[in-house]
Every structure is written in structure tokens, then in C-alpha cells.
Coordinates of C-alpha atoms in Angstrom, one line a residue:
M9 CA 0.0 -0.1 0.0
R10 CA 1.4 3.4 -1.0
K11 CA 1.8 5.9 1.9
V12 CA -0.5 8.9 1.9
Y13 CA 0.6 12.4 3.0
D14 CA -1.4 15.5 3.6
K15 CA 1.3 17.5 1.6
V16 CA 4.3 16.5 -0.4
I17 CA 6.7 19.3 -0.5
I18 CA 9.4 19.4 -3.1
G19 CA 12.6 21.4 -2.1
A20 CA 14.4 21.8 1.2
G21 CA 15.3 25.5 0.9
L22 CA 13.6 28.0 3.3
Y23 CA 10.4 28.1 1.6
G24 CA 10.2 24.3 1.5
M25 CA 11.3 24.0 5.2
Y26 CA 9.0 26.8 6.4
A27 CA 6.0 25.1 4.8
A28 CA 6.6 21.8 6.2
L29 CA 7.0 23.2 9.7
Y30 CA 4.0 25.3 9.4
C31 CA 1.7 22.4 8.4
A32 CA 3.3 20.0 10.7
K33 CA 2.2 22.2 13.7
K34 CA -1.4 21.9 12.4
G35 CA -1.0 18.1 12.7
E36 CA -0.8 17.4 8.8
Q37 CA 1.3 14.4 7.6
I38 CA 4.2 15.9 5.6
L39 CA 6.9 14.5 3.1
I40 CA 9.9 16.6 2.1
L41 CA 11.6 15.7 -1.0
E42 CA 15.1 17.0 -1.9
C43 CA 17.7 16.2 -4.7
E44 CA 20.6 17.4 -2.6
D45 CA 21.9 15.2 0.2
A46 CA 21.0 17.8 2.9
P47 CA 18.9 21.1 3.1
F48 CA 19.9 24.7 2.3
K49 CA 22.7 23.6 -0.3
R50 CA 21.6 26.1 -3.0
A51 CA 19.9 29.2 -3.2
T52 CA 19.0 29.9 0.4
Y53 CA 22.6 29.8 1.4
I54 CA 24.2 31.0 -2.0
N55 CA 22.9 34.5 -2.3
Q56 CA 23.7 38.1 -0.6
A57 CA 21.8 36.9 2.5
R58 CA 20.2 40.3 2.4
V59 CA 16.9 40.6 4.5
H60 CA 15.0 43.2 2.0
M61 CA 13.6 46.3 3.4
G62 CA 12.7 47.4 -0.1
Y63 CA 15.6 49.7 -0.9
H64 CA 16.6 47.5 -4.0
Y65 CA 13.6 48.3 -5.9
P66 CA 13.4 52.1 -6.5
R67 CA 11.3 51.2 -9.8
S68 CA 8.8 48.8 -8.3
I69 CA 7.2 50.3 -5.3
S70 CA 5.0 47.3 -5.1
T71 CA 8.1 45.0 -4.4
A72 CA 9.6 47.7 -1.9
V73 CA 6.3 47.7 0.1
K74 CA 5.9 43.9 0.2
S75 CA 9.4 43.6 1.3
A76 CA 9.3 46.4 4.1
G77 CA 5.9 44.9 5.3
Y78 CA 7.6 41.6 6.0
F79 CA 10.8 42.7 7.3
R80 CA 10.2 43.4 11.0
R81 CA 8.3 40.1 11.5
F82 CA 11.2 38.2 9.8
A83 CA 13.9 39.9 11.9
E84 CA 11.9 39.3 15.2
E85 CA 11.0 35.8 14.6
F86 CA 14.4 34.7 13.2
D87 CA 16.5 37.1 15.5
F88 CA 18.8 33.9 16.2
C89 CA 20.4 34.1 12.7
I90 CA 20.1 37.9 11.9
Y91 CA 23.0 40.1 11.7
S92 CA 22.3 43.6 12.2
S93 CA 25.1 45.3 14.1
F94 CA 26.4 47.3 11.0
Q95 CA 25.6 50.4 9.0
Q96 CA 23.9 49.6 5.6
I97 CA 24.8 52.4 3.4
Y98 CA 23.0 52.7 0.1
A99 CA 24.3 55.3 -2.7
T100 CA 23.2 56.4 -6.2
S101 CA 26.0 56.6 -8.8
A102 CA 26.7 59.8 -10.4
Q103 CA 26.7 58.3 -13.9
Y104 CA 24.8 55.5 -15.5
S105 CA 22.1 55.2 -12.8
W106 CA 18.2 54.8 -13.4
T107 CA 17.9 56.6 -9.9
D108 CA 19.4 59.8 -8.6
A109 CA 19.8 61.0 -4.9
K110 CA 16.5 63.0 -5.4
Q111 CA 14.4 60.4 -6.7
F112 CA 15.8 57.7 -4.5
T113 CA 15.0 60.0 -1.3
A114 CA 11.4 60.4 -2.7
F115 CA 11.1 56.8 -3.3
C116 CA 12.0 55.9 0.4
E117 CA 9.5 58.3 1.7
A118 CA 6.8 56.9 -0.6
A119 CA 7.6 53.4 0.8
C120 CA 7.7 54.7 4.4
I121 CA 11.5 53.4 4.9
R122 CA 14.2 54.9 6.8
C123 CA 16.6 57.0 4.6
E124 CA 19.1 59.4 6.3
E125 CA 21.5 61.4 4.1
M126 CA 25.3 60.8 4.9
P127 CA 28.3 62.5 3.5
V128 CA 29.2 61.2 0.4
S129 CA 32.9 61.8 0.9
R130 CA 33.0 59.5 3.9
Y131 CA 32.8 56.5 1.6
F132 CA 33.3 57.3 -1.9
R133 CA 35.8 58.7 -4.1
E134 CA 35.1 62.2 -5.4
G135 CA 32.5 62.7 -8.3
Q136 CA 31.6 58.9 -8.2
C137 CA 28.2 59.1 -6.2
D138 CA 25.6 61.8 -6.1
G139 CA 24.1 60.7 -2.7
A140 CA 24.7 58.3 0.3
F141 CA 22.2 57.2 2.7
L142 CA 22.0 55.4 6.0
T143 CA 19.3 52.7 5.8
E144 CA 17.9 49.9 7.8
E145 CA 18.7 46.5 6.2
Y146 CA 20.0 43.3 7.8
T147 CA 21.5 39.9 6.8
Y148 CA 20.7 36.5 7.9
D149 CA 23.0 33.6 8.7
A150 CA 21.8 30.5 6.3
M151 CA 23.6 28.0 8.2
L152 CA 22.0 28.9 11.6
L153 CA 18.7 29.0 9.8
R154 CA 19.3 25.5 8.4
D155 CA 20.2 24.2 11.8
F156 CA 17.1 25.9 13.2
Y157 CA 14.7 23.9 10.8
V158 CA 16.7 20.7 11.0
K159 CA 16.1 20.7 14.7
E160 CA 12.4 21.7 14.6
L161 CA 11.4 19.2 11.9
A162 CA 13.4 16.4 13.9
G163 CA 10.9 17.0 16.7
Q164 CA 7.8 16.7 14.4
S165 CA 6.7 13.0 14.3
K166 CA 4.7 13.7 11.3
V167 CA 7.4 14.9 8.9
E168 CA 9.5 12.7 6.8
E169 CA 12.3 13.8 4.8
I170 CA 13.9 11.9 1.7
Y171 CA 17.3 13.5 0.4
G172 CA 19.0 12.4 -2.8
A173 CA 15.4 12.2 -4.2
K174 CA 15.1 12.1 -8.0
I175 CA 11.5 12.5 -8.9
E176 CA 10.5 10.6 -12.0
S177 CA 6.8 11.5 -12.5
I178 CA 3.9 13.4 -10.6
R179 CA 0.7 11.8 -12.0
K180 CA -2.8 12.8 -11.3
S181 CA -4.8 10.1 -10.2
G182 CA -8.5 10.9 -9.2
D183 CA -8.2 13.3 -6.2
K184 CA -4.8 12.5 -5.6
F185 CA -1.2 13.0 -6.9
E186 CA 1.2 9.8 -7.1
V187 CA 4.6 11.3 -6.8
S188 CA 7.0 8.6 -8.0
V189 CA 10.7 8.8 -6.6
K190 CA 13.5 6.8 -8.1
N191 CA 14.5 3.8 -5.9
R192 CA 12.3 5.0 -3.2
G193 CA 8.8 4.3 -4.1
C194 CA 5.5 6.1 -4.9
F195 CA 3.7 8.5 -2.5
E196 CA 0.2 9.7 -2.6
T197 CA -1.1 13.3 -1.7
E198 CA -3.9 15.9 -2.3
F199 CA -1.3 18.7 -2.3
V200 CA 2.0 19.2 -4.0
L201 CA 4.1 22.3 -3.1
N202 CA 6.8 22.9 -5.8
A203 CA 9.2 25.1 -3.7
T204 CA 12.4 24.3 -5.6
Y205 CA 13.2 27.8 -7.2
A206 CA 15.5 27.5 -10.1
S207 CA 14.1 23.9 -10.7
A208 CA 10.4 25.1 -10.8
N209 CA 10.0 24.5 -14.4
Q210 CA 11.6 21.1 -14.4
I211 CA 9.1 19.9 -11.6
L212 CA 6.4 21.3 -13.7
R213 CA 7.4 19.3 -16.6
L214 CA 7.1 16.1 -14.7
L215 CA 3.2 16.6 -14.2
Q216 CA 1.3 13.8 -15.9
P217 CA -0.7 13.2 -18.0
E218 CA 0.6 16.1 -20.3
S219 CA -2.8 17.4 -20.7
E220 CA -2.6 18.3 -17.1
S221 CA 0.8 20.3 -17.5
K222 CA 0.1 24.1 -17.1
E223 CA 2.5 26.8 -18.7
L224 CA 5.9 27.0 -17.4
F225 CA 7.2 30.0 -15.7
D226 CA 8.5 32.5 -18.1
I227 CA 12.0 32.9 -16.7
K228 CA 15.6 33.3 -17.7
Y229 CA 18.4 31.6 -15.9
E230 CA 21.6 33.0 -14.6
L231 CA 24.7 31.3 -13.4
C232 CA 25.7 33.4 -10.5
E233 CA 28.9 34.0 -8.4
I234 CA 28.9 35.2 -4.9
I235 CA 32.2 36.2 -3.8
L236 CA 33.1 36.0 -0.1
C237 CA 35.6 38.7 1.3
K238 CA 37.5 39.3 4.4
P239 CA 36.6 43.0 5.4
G240 CA 39.2 45.1 6.8
D241 CA 38.6 47.1 10.1
K242 CA 36.9 50.2 8.3
L243 CA 34.7 47.9 6.4
K244 CA 33.9 45.3 8.8
D245 CA 30.9 47.0 10.4
V246 CA 29.6 48.6 7.2
G247 CA 27.5 47.5 4.1
I248 CA 27.6 49.2 0.8
T249 CA 25.4 49.2 -2.0
V250 CA 25.7 51.4 -5.2
M251 CA 22.6 51.3 -7.3
D252 CA 20.5 51.7 -9.5
G253 CA 22.4 50.3 -12.6
P254 CA 25.3 48.2 -13.4
F255 CA 27.0 48.6 -10.1
F256 CA 27.8 46.6 -7.0
S257 CA 27.1 45.7 -3.3
I258 CA 29.5 44.7 -0.5
M259 CA 28.0 43.7 2.8
P260 CA 28.1 41.1 5.8
F261 CA 27.3 37.7 4.9
G262 CA 25.3 36.7 7.9
K263 CA 27.3 36.0 10.9
T264 CA 30.1 34.4 9.3
G265 CA 32.5 37.3 9.7
Y266 CA 32.9 37.6 5.9
H267 CA 31.3 40.2 3.4
S268 CA 29.6 39.0 0.3
L269 CA 30.6 40.8 -3.0
T270 CA 28.3 41.1 -5.9
S271 CA 28.0 43.1 -9.1
V272 CA 24.9 43.7 -11.4
T273 CA 27.2 43.1 -14.5
F274 CA 29.7 40.4 -13.3
T275 CA 27.8 38.1 -10.9
P276 CA 25.7 36.7 -13.7
H277 CA 28.5 34.8 -15.7
V278 CA 26.2 33.2 -18.3
T279 CA 22.5 33.5 -19.1
S280 CA 19.8 31.2 -20.6
Y281 CA 16.6 32.5 -22.0
D282 CA 15.1 29.1 -22.7
R283 CA 12.2 28.0 -20.4
L284 CA 14.5 25.0 -19.4
P285 CA 18.0 26.1 -18.4
V286 CA 20.5 25.1 -21.3
F287 CA 24.2 25.9 -20.9
S288 CA 27.4 24.6 -22.7
C289 CA 28.8 23.8 -19.2
Q290 CA 26.4 20.8 -19.0
K291 CA 27.9 18.9 -21.6
E292 CA 29.5 15.4 -20.4
L293 CA 27.8 15.9 -17.0
E294 CA 24.7 14.6 -15.4
C295 CA 23.5 18.1 -15.4
S296 CA 20.9 18.8 -17.8
E297 CA 17.9 21.0 -18.8
N298 CA 15.6 18.5 -17.0
Q299 CA 17.8 18.1 -13.8
L300 CA 20.2 20.7 -12.7
I301 CA 23.1 19.6 -10.5
N302 CA 24.4 21.9 -7.7
C303 CA 26.5 24.5 -9.6
N304 CA 28.5 25.2 -6.5
E305 CA 29.8 21.7 -6.6
C306 CA 30.2 21.3 -10.4
E307 CA 33.5 20.7 -11.9
N308 CA 32.7 22.9 -14.9
K309 CA 31.9 25.9 -12.8
P310 CA 33.4 29.2 -14.4
P311 CA 36.5 31.1 -13.2
T312 CA 35.8 33.6 -10.7
A313 CA 35.0 37.3 -12.0
W314 CA 36.8 38.4 -8.7
Q315 CA 39.1 40.8 -10.5
Y316 CA 36.2 42.7 -12.5
M317 CA 34.0 43.0 -9.2
D318 CA 37.0 44.0 -7.3
H319 CA 38.0 46.8 -9.7
L320 CA 34.5 48.1 -10.0
A321 CA 34.1 48.3 -6.3
R322 CA 37.4 50.1 -6.0
K323 CA 36.4 52.7 -8.6
Y324 CA 33.9 53.7 -6.1
L325 CA 35.1 53.1 -2.6
K326 CA 37.7 55.2 -0.6
D327 CA 41.2 53.4 -0.2
E328 CA 40.4 53.0 3.4
Y329 CA 37.6 50.6 2.9
Q330 CA 39.8 47.5 2.3
Y331 CA 38.8 43.7 1.8
E332 CA 40.5 40.6 0.5
Y333 CA 39.3 37.5 -1.6
V334 CA 38.4 34.5 0.2
D335 CA 36.2 32.2 -1.6
S336 CA 33.5 32.0 -4.4
L337 CA 30.0 30.6 -4.4
F338 CA 28.0 29.6 -7.4
S339 CA 24.3 29.1 -7.9
M340 CA 21.6 29.2 -10.5
K341 CA 19.0 31.9 -10.5
P342 CA 15.7 32.1 -12.1
I343 CA 14.3 35.8 -13.1
L344 CA 11.1 36.4 -14.5
K345 CA 11.5 38.0 -17.8
S346 CA 8.6 40.5 -17.0
S347 CA 10.8 41.7 -14.1
E348 CA 13.5 42.9 -16.7
V349 CA 11.3 46.3 -17.3
D350 CA 11.2 47.5 -13.8
D351 CA 13.6 45.3 -12.0
S352 CA 10.6 44.3 -9.8
R353 CA 10.8 40.9 -7.9
P354 CA 7.3 39.7 -7.1
T355 CA 6.8 36.4 -5.3
K356 CA 4.8 34.3 -7.6
I357 CA 2.6 31.6 -6.1
R358 CA 0.5 29.7 -8.7
I359 CA -1.9 27.1 -8.4
D360 CA -1.4 24.7 -11.4
S361 CA -4.1 22.3 -10.3
E362 CA -7.0 22.1 -7.8
K363 CA -8.3 19.0 -6.0
P364 CA -5.8 17.8 -6.0
Y365 CA -3.7 20.8 -5.5
F366 CA -0.4 21.4 -7.2
V367 CA 1.2 24.7 -6.1
S368 CA 4.5 26.5 -7.5
V369 CA 6.2 29.3 -5.6
L370 CA 8.9 31.4 -7.2
S371 CA 10.5 34.2 -5.0
G372 CA 14.0 35.5 -4.7
K373 CA 13.6 37.3 -1.3
I374 CA 13.9 35.3 1.7
N375 CA 11.3 37.5 4.0
T376 CA 8.3 37.1 1.8
V377 CA 8.2 33.4 2.6
Y378 CA 5.0 34.5 4.7
D379 CA 3.2 34.8 1.6
L380 CA 2.7 30.9 1.7
E381 CA 0.6 30.9 4.8
E382 CA -2.7 31.8 3.3
L383 CA -2.5 29.1 0.7
L384 CA -1.2 26.4 3.2

């Protein structure tokens, strides 16, 4: 007899683990399926670790307001992994920026988020920025967050987890889905949550029969590099983001003691505009458009763009703000093509089937995880 679950959750990043614990506390029987050998090995860990307050989206007030609305709740509920003991400085570049200092100030006022003008000369070389602002934004430590969920879910008798899970099919059978996992069996449920982020379309393609498959997300894929740096004394308690254009950010990476260095231009190494990710680096590997392997552990990951990001950052920062290269992390990032117009980052929750339910979530912001609650 096949085992039946109230919900099968695909993906053990924050969205998947949050959903599992939320539902388990309601007494539901939950199965988590994860292709990696442990949780939090991809996007939840390999990113800027920014807890967004909305500053990043001056051309999308809706994204900014949504981020700000959840900021306080996330910071309070997950305070054990939040790092807030630093000054977060946002600046607008004097050239090639979509937003100038006056516009950024007006945007922050409209979004009701903190924005205190600071002397540009304190941080930046002469003539590089037309405005600098003290803001309120934190970072989270993904490993501390992971350990929390591992412990909490271990205490839930109704939660089961299968790692190294390769899903072969998701077949609709009456009022249930049958989820077939290679070498592990078949499981039944009335509710499947697809919380796989970069693999959302790959999971959607497994829906059977084909007539039940819905339209794939219209996304592009970027193979991205996050650089970890050791900050000097002057930079240790400061995070700096120059925006809104082809600029950079260097800020604390959770509670690790490192800073992350990213760049709009150089963090993405290669891009695929196909509905499923197709890259030349997949050749001669088990990685394919239907099953992505972990880019951070891939033998074909690209050489670091450190020298380019470093050059860009030093073009803006004063000499006293020093840092040195430590390591590079790589991950796949899906971006809705519609977001290229205004740089918005909406959280997409899509119901692809009802009774039984098949729901997909696509979000690049950690603190909008609460959007799941109403649906769950």
C-alpha cells in the first residue's frame, strides 16, 4: 500500500522547510523531497543573505512595500540568525544610474522606509556618487537558519524527509497525485508544493498526463557567483550598495565574519533565456535542462570574476575600505522575464491544479516566505 501524505513538499530550502513546519504544527502528515543530500545547499545559502527592506527596488514600489511589510516580522521571528550590527549604506551613482539621489529619497519616503542622508565623501571617491544614505537592512546566516529547521523538524513525528530524491513523475490519479521517486517508491497526496526555485519548471514538466501540465514560468536563468571577502577594520561594520544600474554591493554575509561582494554586471556569468536551463557547461555531465546539479559543486563552474568585481568596487570606494578575496560560491538564479522592465521581484505563487492541488512558488526574497501561509 502506498503511503499517503497531507502534503508533499518538493525542495528543502527555506520556502520548503517553512511550509513543512507550518503544516506539521497543524497536525498534517508531511513528506519533504530534496534532490541534494542535505537542506539549504543551493539558493537559500548562496545569495547576498540580504533581508530586504525594499531599498533595492526604486522602480517597483509594490516590491519595495511588500519587502518592508515583512521585514520586521522576519527579523523578530528569526532573530537568532539575523546580523544587524552594521551600518547599511545605499548610494546612487553619479553616472549611468536609473535613479538619482533626489529620486531615491522620494522613493524611500513613498515606501515609508528609513533614509538618512550621509556625507558622500565618507565612503566614496570624489565625483562617483551623488548621494549616500543610512538605511535599515540586515543579513541572515543561512547555516544558523538551516540548523534551526533541522532541529525543529526532527521534533515533528509527522514529518518525513527524503534526501537525494530524484522525482520521476507526478501523476494525477483521481483526487490525488502519485509522486514517484527513483528507488524510493511512490507516494500519494492531495497537495504538492513545488518550492524548488531554479528547478520550478523542471518539476512542472513532470506533471502527468501531459494534458494536465500548465504553462511553464517565463523566466531566464543566470549562473551567478557570490564572492566571499574578508573585510578590513573600516569595512567590518559597514555594508555598501551602489545602485540603480550596473553597480555593486559589499555587505556582511550573515554572522560568518565575511562580506559578500556582488555586481549587477559580473555576478551573472552566463544566461539562458530558454524555459528550461540550457548551458554549454552541462556537456559531459549529469546536469541537463531537466535536472540541474549543484553549480557550487560542479567541476565545470566558471573561473571567478573577482578581478572585475574588485575593480568596480574600488572605482567607487575610498582606499580605507579594504577587503580581500576568500572564496566564490555559485548558484543558479531564475528571474521572471517581465521583471527586466522595472527590476521588480514579485513572489509568484501559482496554482496549477485544484483538487488535488499542485502549487508552485517562485521568489528570490527570503522574507516574503510568509506569502505561503494563506495558501497552506
